[in-house]
PDB file of C-alpha atoms in Angstrom:
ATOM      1  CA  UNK A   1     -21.432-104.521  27.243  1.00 60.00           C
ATOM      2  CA  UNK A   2     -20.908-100.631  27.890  1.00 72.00           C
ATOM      3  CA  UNK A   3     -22.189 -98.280  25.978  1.00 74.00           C
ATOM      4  CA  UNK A   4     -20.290 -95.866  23.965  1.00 72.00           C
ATOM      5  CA  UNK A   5     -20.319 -92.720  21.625  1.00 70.00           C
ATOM      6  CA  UNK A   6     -18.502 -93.376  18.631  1.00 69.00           C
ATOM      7  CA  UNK A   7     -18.125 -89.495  17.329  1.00 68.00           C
ATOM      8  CA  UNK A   8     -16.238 -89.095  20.601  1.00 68.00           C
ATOM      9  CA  UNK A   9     -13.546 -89.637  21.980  1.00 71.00           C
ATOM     10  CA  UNK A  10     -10.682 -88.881  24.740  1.00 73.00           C
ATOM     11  CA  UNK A  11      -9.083 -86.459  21.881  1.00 76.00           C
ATOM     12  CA  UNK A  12     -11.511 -84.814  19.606  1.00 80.00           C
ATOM     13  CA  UNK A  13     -14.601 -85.417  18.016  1.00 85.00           C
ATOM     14  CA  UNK A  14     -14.022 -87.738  14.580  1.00 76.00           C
ATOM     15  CA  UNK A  15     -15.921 -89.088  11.854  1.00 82.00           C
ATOM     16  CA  UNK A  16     -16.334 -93.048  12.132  1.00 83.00           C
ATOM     17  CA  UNK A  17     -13.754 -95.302  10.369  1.00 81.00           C
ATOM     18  CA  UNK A  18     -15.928 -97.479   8.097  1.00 88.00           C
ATOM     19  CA  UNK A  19     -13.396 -98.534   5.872  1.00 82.00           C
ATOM     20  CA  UNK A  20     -13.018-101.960   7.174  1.00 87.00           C
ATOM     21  CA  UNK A  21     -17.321-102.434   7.521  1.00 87.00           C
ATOM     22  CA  UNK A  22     -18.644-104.650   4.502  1.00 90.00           C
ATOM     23  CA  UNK A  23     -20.974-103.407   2.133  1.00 93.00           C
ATOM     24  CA  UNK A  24     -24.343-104.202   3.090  1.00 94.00           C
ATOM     25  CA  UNK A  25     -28.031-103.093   1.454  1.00 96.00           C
ATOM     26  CA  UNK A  26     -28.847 -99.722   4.392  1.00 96.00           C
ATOM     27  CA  UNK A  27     -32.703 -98.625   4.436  1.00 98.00           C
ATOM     28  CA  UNK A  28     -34.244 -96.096   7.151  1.00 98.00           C
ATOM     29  CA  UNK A  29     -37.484 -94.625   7.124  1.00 98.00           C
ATOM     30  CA  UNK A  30     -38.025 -91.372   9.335  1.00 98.00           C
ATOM     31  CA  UNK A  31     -41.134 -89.406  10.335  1.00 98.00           C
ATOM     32  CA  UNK A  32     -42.041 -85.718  11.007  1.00 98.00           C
ATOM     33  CA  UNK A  33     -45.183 -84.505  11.968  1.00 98.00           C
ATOM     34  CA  UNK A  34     -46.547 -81.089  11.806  1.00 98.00           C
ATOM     35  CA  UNK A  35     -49.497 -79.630  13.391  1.00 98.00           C
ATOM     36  CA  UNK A  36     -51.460 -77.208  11.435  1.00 97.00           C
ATOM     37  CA  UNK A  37     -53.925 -74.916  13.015  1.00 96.00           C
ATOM     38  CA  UNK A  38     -57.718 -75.534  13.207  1.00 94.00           C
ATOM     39  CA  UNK A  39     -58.443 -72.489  10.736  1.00 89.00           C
ATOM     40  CA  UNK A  40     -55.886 -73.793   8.181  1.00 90.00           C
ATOM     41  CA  UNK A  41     -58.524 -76.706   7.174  1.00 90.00           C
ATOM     42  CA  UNK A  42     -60.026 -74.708   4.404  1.00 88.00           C
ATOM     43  CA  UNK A  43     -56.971 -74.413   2.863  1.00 88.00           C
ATOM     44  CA  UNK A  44     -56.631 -78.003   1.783  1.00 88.00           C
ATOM     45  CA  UNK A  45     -58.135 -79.770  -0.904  1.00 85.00           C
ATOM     46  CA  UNK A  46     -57.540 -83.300  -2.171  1.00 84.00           C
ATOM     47  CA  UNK A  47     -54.687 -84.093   0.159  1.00 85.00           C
ATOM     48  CA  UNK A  48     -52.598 -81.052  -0.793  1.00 87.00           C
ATOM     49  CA  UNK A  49     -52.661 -77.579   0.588  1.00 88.00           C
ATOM     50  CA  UNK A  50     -52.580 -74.785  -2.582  1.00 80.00           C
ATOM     51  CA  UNK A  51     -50.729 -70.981  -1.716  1.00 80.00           C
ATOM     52  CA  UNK A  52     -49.719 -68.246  -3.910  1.00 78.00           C
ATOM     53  CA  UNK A  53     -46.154 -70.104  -3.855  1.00 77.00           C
ATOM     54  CA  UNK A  54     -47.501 -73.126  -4.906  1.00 82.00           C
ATOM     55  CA  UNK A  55     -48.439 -76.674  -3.754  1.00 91.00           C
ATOM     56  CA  UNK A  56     -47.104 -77.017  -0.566  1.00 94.00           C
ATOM     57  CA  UNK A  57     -46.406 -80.890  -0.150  1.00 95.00           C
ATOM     58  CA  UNK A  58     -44.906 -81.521  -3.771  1.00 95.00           C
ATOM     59  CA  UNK A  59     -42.671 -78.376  -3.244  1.00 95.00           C
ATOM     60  CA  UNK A  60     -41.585 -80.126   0.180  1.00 97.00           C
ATOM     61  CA  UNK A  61     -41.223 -83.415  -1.375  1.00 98.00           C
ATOM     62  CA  UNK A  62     -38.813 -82.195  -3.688  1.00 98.00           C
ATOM     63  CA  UNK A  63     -37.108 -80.260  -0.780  1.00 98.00           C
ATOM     64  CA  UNK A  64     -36.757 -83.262   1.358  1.00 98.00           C
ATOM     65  CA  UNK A  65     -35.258 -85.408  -1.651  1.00 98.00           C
ATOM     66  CA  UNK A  66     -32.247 -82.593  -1.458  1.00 98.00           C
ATOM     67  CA  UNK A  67     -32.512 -82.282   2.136  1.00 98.00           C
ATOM     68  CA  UNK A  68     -31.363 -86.091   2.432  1.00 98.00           C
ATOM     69  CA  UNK A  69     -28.893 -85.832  -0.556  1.00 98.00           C
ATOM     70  CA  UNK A  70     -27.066 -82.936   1.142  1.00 98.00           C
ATOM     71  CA  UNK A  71     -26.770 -84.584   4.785  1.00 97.00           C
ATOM     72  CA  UNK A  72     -23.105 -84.661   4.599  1.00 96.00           C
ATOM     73  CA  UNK A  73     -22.936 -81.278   4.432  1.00 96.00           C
ATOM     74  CA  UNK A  74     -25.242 -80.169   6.984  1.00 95.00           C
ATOM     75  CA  UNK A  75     -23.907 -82.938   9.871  1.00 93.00           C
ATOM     76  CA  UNK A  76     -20.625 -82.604  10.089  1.00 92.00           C
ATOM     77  CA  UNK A  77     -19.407 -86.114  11.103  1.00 91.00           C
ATOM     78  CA  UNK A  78     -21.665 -87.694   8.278  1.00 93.00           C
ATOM     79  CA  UNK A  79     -20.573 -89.737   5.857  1.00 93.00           C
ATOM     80  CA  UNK A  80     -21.342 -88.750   2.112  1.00 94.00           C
ATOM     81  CA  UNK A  81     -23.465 -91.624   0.604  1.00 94.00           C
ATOM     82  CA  UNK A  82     -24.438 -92.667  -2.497  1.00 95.00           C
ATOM     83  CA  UNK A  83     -28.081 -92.950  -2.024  1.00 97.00           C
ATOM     84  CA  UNK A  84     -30.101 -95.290  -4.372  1.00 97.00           C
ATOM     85  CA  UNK A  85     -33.780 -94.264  -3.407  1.00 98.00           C
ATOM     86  CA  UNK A  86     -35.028 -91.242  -1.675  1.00 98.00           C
ATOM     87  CA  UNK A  87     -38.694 -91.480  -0.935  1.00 98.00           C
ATOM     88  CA  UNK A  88     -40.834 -88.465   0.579  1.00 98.00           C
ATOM     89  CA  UNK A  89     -44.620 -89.200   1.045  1.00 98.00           C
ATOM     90  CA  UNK A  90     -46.587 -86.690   2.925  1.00 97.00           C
ATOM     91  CA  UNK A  91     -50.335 -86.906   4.104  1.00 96.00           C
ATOM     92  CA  UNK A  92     -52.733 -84.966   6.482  1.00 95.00           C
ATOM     93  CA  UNK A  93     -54.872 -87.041   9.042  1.00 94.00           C
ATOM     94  CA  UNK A  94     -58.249 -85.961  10.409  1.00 92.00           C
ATOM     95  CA  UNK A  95     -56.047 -83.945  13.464  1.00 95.00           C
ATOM     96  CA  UNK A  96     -54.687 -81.890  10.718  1.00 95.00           C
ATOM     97  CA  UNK A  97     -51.053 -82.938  11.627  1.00 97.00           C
ATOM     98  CA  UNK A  98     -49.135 -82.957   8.558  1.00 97.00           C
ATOM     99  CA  UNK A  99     -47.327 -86.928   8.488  1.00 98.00           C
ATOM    100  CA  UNK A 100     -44.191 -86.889   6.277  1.00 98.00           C
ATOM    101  CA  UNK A 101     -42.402 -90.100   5.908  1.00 98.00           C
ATOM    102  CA  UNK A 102     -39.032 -90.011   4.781  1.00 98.00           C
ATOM    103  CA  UNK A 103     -37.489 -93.350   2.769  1.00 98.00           C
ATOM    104  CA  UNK A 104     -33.622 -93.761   2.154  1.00 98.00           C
ATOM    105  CA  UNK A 105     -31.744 -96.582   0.688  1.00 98.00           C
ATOM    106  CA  UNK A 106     -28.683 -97.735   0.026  1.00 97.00           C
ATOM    107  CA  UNK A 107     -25.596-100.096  -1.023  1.00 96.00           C
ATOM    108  CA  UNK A 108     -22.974 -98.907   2.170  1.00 93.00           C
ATOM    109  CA  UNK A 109     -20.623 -98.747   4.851  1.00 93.00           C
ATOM    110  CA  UNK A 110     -22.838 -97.409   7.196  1.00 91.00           C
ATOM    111  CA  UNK A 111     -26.292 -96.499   7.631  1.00 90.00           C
ATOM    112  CA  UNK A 112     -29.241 -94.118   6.060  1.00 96.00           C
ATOM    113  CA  UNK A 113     -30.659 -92.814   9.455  1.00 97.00           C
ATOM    114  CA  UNK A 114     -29.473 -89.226   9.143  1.00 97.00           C
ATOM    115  CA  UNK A 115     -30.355 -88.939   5.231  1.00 98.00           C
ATOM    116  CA  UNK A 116     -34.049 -90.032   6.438  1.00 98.00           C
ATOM    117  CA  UNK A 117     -34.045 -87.828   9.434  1.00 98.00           C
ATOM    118  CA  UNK A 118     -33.078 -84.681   7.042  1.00 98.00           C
ATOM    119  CA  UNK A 119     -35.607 -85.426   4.241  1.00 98.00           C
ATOM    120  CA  UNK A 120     -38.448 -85.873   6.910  1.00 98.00           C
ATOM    121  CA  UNK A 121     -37.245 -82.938   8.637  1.00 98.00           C
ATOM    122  CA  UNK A 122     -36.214 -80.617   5.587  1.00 98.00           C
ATOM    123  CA  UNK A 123     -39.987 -81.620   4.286  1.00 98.00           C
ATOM    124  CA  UNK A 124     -41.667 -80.443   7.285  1.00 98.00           C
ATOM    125  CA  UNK A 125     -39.540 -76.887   7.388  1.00 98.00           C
ATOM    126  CA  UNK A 126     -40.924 -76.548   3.702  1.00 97.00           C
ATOM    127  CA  UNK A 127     -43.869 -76.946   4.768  1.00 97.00           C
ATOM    128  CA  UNK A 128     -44.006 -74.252   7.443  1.00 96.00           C
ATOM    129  CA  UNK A 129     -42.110 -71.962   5.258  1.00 95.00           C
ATOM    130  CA  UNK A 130     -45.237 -72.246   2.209  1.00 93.00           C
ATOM    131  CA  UNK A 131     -47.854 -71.766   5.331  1.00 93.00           C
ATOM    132  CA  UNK A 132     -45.850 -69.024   7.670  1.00 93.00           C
ATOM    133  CA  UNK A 133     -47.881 -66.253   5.513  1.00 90.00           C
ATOM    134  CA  UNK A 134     -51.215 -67.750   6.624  1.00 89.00           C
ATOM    135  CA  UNK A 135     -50.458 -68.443  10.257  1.00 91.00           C
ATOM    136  CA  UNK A 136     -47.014 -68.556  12.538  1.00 93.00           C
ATOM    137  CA  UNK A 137     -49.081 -71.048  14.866  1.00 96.00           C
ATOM    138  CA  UNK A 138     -48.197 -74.181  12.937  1.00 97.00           C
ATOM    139  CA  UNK A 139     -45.671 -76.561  15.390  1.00 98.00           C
ATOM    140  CA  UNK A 140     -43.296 -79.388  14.091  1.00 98.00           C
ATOM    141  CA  UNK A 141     -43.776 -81.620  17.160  1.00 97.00           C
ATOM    142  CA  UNK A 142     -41.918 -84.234  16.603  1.00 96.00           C
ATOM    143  CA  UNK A 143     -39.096 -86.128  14.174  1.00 98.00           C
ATOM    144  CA  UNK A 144     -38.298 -89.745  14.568  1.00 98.00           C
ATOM    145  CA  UNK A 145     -36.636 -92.856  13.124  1.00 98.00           C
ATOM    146  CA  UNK A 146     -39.498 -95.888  12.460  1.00 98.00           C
ATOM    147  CA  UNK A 147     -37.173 -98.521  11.316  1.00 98.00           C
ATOM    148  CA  UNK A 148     -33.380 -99.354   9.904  1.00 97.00           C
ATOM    149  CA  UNK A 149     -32.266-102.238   8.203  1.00 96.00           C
ATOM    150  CA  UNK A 150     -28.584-103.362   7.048  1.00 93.00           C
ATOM    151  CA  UNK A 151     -25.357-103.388   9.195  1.00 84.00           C
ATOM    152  CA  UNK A 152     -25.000-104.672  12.773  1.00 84.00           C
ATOM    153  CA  UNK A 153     -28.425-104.178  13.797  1.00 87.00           C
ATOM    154  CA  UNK A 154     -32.262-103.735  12.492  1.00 91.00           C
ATOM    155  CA  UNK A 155     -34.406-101.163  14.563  1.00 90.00           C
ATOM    156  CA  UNK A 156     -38.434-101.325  13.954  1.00 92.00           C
ATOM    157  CA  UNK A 157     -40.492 -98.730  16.273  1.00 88.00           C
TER     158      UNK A 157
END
């Protein structure tokens, strides 16, 4: 079996038909990681970095919830879902990278991937937005999908 894109094709770029697709339960769960610098350590204090602008992770929480709400709008071939759970959880490891896991859900045509993707990544801009003032050296290395259930196929990292 080839291959294909479906956004693509001989004519134009489209958004996917899913009218015919049953309705099936859709989760994905995303990840971003940031890397703060080494002098940003003192900074944080019970999980949770503090600036003038406020805490940084609940602020990005609450950014990556609309992040992954507004995904229709920001990719253009996305479909607009109606998400039932949007789930941001955000930690700092002993590397002082920055792990934001990103949670959607819901009852579709087609999957969550994207809405996860945004909230993770949406999160992790928040977060270099609150800390830009203290240092530009802070680098989002890396955004990826952990897992997918519902539709034709799961996907597990």
């Amino acid at each position: 079996m080839t291959k294909k894109f479906t956004h693509i094709d001989k004519n134009s770029p489209h958004m996917v038909d899913v009218g015919q697709k049953e309705v099936t339960q859709r989760t994905a769960i995303a990840q971003t990681t940031v890397q703060l610098p080494e002098d940003m350590k003192a900074h944080i204090a019970d999980g949770e970095i503090k600036t003038l602008k406020g805490p940084v992770f609940q602020t990005a929480i609450i950014a990556g919830i609309q992040g992954a709400k507004r995904t229709s709008e920001l990719i253009p071939l996305c479909h607009q879902l109606n998400l039932n759970k949007v789930d941001i959880q955000i930690s700092v490891n002993e590397e002082l990278e920055v792990v934001i896991t990103s949670e959607a859900k819901c009852s579709g045509k087609t999957g969550v991937e994207m809405e996860a993707l945004t909230g993770a990544s949406v999160a992790a801009l928040t977060v270099y937005d609150m800390c830009k003032a203290f240092s530009h050296n802070i680098v989002i290395k890396e955004t990826k999908l952990v897992k997918k259930t519902g539709g034709k196929s799961d996907y597990i990292v």
